[in-house]
CSV table of C-alpha atoms in Angstrom, one decimal:
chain,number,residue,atom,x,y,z
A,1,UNK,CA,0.0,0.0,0.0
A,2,UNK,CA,1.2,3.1,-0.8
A,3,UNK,CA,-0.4,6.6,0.2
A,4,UNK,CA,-0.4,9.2,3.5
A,5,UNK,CA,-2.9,10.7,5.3
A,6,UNK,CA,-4.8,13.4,2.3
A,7,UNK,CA,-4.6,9.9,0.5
A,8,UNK,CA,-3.7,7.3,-1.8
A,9,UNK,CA,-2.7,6.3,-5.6
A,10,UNK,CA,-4.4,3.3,-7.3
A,11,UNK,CA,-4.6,2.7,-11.0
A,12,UNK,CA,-6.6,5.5,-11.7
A,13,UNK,CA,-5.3,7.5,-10.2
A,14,UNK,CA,-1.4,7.7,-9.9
A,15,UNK,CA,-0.5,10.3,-12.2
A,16,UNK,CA,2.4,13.0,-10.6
A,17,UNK,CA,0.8,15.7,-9.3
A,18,UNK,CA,-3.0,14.6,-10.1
A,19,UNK,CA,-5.4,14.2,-7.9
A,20,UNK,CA,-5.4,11.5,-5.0
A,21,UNK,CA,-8.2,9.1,-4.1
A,22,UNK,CA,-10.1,10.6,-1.3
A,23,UNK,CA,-8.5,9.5,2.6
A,24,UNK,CA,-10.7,6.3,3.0
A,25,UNK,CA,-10.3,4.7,6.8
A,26,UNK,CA,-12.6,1.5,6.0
A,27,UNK,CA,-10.5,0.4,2.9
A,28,UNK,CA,-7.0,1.1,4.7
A,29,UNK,CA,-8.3,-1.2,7.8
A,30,UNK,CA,-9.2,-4.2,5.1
A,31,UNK,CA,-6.2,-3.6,3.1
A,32,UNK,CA,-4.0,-3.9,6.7
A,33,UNK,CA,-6.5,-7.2,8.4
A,34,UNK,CA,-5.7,-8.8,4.7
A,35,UNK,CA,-1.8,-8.5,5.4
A,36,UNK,CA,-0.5,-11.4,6.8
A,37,UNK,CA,2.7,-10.3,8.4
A,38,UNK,CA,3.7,-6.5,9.8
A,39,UNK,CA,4.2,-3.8,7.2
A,40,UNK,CA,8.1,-4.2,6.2
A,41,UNK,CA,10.2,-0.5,6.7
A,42,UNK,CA,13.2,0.1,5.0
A,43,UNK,CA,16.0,1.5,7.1
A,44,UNK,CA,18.7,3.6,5.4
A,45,UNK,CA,21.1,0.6,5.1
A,46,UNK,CA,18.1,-1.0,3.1
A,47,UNK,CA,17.4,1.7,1.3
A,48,UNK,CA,21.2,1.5,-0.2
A,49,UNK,CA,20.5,-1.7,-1.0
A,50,UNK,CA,17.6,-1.4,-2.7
A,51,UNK,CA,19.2,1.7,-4.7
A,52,UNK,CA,21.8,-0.5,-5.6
A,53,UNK,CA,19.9,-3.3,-7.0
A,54,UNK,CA,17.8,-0.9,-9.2
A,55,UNK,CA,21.3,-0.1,-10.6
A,56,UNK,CA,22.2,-3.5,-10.9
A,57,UNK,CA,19.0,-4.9,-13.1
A,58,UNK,CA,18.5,-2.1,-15.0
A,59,UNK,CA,23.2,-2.0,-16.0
A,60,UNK,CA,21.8,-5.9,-16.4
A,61,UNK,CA,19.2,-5.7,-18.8
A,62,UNK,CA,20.3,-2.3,-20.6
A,63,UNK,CA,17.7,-0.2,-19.4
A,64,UNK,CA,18.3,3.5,-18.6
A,65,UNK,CA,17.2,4.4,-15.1
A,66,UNK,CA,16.6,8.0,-14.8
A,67,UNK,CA,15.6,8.6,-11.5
A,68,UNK,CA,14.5,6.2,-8.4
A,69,UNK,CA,13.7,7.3,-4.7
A,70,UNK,CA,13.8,4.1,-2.0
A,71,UNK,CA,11.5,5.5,0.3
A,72,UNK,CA,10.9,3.5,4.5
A,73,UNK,CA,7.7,1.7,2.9
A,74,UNK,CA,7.5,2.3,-1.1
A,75,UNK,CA,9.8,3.1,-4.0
A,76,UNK,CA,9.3,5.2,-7.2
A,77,UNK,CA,11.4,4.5,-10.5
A,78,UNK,CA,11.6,6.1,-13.6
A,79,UNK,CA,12.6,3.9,-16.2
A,80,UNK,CA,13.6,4.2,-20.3
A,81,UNK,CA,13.1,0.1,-21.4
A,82,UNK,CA,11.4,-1.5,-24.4
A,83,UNK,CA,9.7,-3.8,-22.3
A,84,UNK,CA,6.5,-3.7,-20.4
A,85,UNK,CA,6.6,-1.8,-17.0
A,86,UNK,CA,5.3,-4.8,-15.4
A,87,UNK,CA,8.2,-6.9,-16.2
A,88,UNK,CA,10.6,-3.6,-14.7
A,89,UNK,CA,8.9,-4.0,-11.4
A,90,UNK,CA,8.8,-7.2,-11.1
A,91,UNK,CA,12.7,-7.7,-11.9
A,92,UNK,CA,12.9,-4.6,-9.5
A,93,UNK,CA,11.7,-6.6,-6.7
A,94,UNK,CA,13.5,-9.9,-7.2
A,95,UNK,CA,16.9,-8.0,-7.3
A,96,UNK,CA,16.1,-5.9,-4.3
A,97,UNK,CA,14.8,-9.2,-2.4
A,98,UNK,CA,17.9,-10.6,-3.5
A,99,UNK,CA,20.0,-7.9,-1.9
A,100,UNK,CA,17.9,-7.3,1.2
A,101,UNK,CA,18.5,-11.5,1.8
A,102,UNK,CA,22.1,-11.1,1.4
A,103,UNK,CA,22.1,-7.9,4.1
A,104,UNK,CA,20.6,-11.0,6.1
A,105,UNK,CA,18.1,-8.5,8.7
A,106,UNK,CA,15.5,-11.0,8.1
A,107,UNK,CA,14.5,-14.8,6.5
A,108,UNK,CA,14.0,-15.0,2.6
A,109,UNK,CA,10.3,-15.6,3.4
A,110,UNK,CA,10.0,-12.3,4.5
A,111,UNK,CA,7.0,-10.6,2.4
A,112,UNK,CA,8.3,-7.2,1.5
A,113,UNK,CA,6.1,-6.1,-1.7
A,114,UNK,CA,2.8,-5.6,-2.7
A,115,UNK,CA,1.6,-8.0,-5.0
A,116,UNK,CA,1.0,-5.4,-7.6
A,117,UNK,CA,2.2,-1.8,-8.2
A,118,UNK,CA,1.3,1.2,-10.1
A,119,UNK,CA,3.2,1.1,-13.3
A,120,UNK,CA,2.6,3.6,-16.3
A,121,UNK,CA,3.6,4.5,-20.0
A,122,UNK,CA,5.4,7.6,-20.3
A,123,UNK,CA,5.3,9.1,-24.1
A,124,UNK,CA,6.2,12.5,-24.0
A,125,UNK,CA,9.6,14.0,-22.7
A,126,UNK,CA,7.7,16.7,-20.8
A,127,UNK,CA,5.5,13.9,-19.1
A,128,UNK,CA,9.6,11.9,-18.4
A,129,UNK,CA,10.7,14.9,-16.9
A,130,UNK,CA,8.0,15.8,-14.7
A,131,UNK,CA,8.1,12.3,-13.3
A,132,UNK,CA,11.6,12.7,-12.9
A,133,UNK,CA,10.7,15.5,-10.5
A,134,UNK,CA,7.8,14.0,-8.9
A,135,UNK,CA,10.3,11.2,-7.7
A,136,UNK,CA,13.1,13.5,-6.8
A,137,UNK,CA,11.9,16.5,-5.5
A,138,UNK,CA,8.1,15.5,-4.3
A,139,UNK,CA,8.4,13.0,-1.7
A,140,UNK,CA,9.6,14.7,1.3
A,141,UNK,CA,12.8,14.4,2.6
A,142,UNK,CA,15.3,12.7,0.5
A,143,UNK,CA,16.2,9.4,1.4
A,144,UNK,CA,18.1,6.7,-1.2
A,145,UNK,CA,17.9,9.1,-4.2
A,146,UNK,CA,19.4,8.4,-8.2
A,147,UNK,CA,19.0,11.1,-10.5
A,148,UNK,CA,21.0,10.0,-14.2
A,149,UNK,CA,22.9,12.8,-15.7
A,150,UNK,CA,21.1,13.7,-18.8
């Protein structure tokens, strides 16, 4: 789950700076009974490794990552590939996993990612760069931050 207290993002609504989905207590409650172990945190040595396996994949499989914040509960990429943005997150969390095992804070059957994510087409450079700054400079105080030197 991703969100704060003025709200959330879902699929409709997770564009940078549009509007949120409306603070909604009942859904948060049955989105946190369904969870089957504690909400995972990211410390700042997990952040770095998270960071670093975002690097990794994306040196891996030739994709260009322009910008990425590892935040304590969520992360936000932005991500030139030819493939779909499913398959990026998805490879996202199987290196990070990875990593996070090998820091060896917890057991491999540790659940630390939603089952899904918000995942988006980009098209237009003006829409790239103001993602780029809605990752970098729109989440609060920086924590695990990559910006690529265009």
């Amino acid at each position: 789950m991703h969100g704060d207290e003025s709200g959330s993002v879902d699929r409709n609504h997770n564009l940078p700076g549009g509007r949120l989905l409306e603070a909604d207590p009942d859904r948060v409650a049955a989105e946190r009974q369904s969870m089957t172990q504690a909400q995972y945190l990211l410390d700042r040595d997990s952040r770095a490794v998270v960071l670093q396996a975002l690097l990794e994949v994306c040196s891996h499989r030739g994709w260009g990552l322009l910008a990425a914040h590892v935040r304590t509960n969520h992360v936000h990429a932005v991500v030139e590939a030819e493939v779909r943005p499913e398959k990026i997150m998805n490879d996202f969390k199987s290196y990070a996993s990875r990593g996070l095992n090998q820091l060896g804070r917890d057991g491999s059957e540790r659940k630390r990612w939603a089952r899904q994510g918000s995942t988006r087409w980009l098209w237009k450079d003006q829409d790239v760069q103001q993602a780029i700054r809605y990752v970098v400079e729109e989440q609060g105080e920086p924590m695990a931050v990559f910006v690529a030197q265009l």
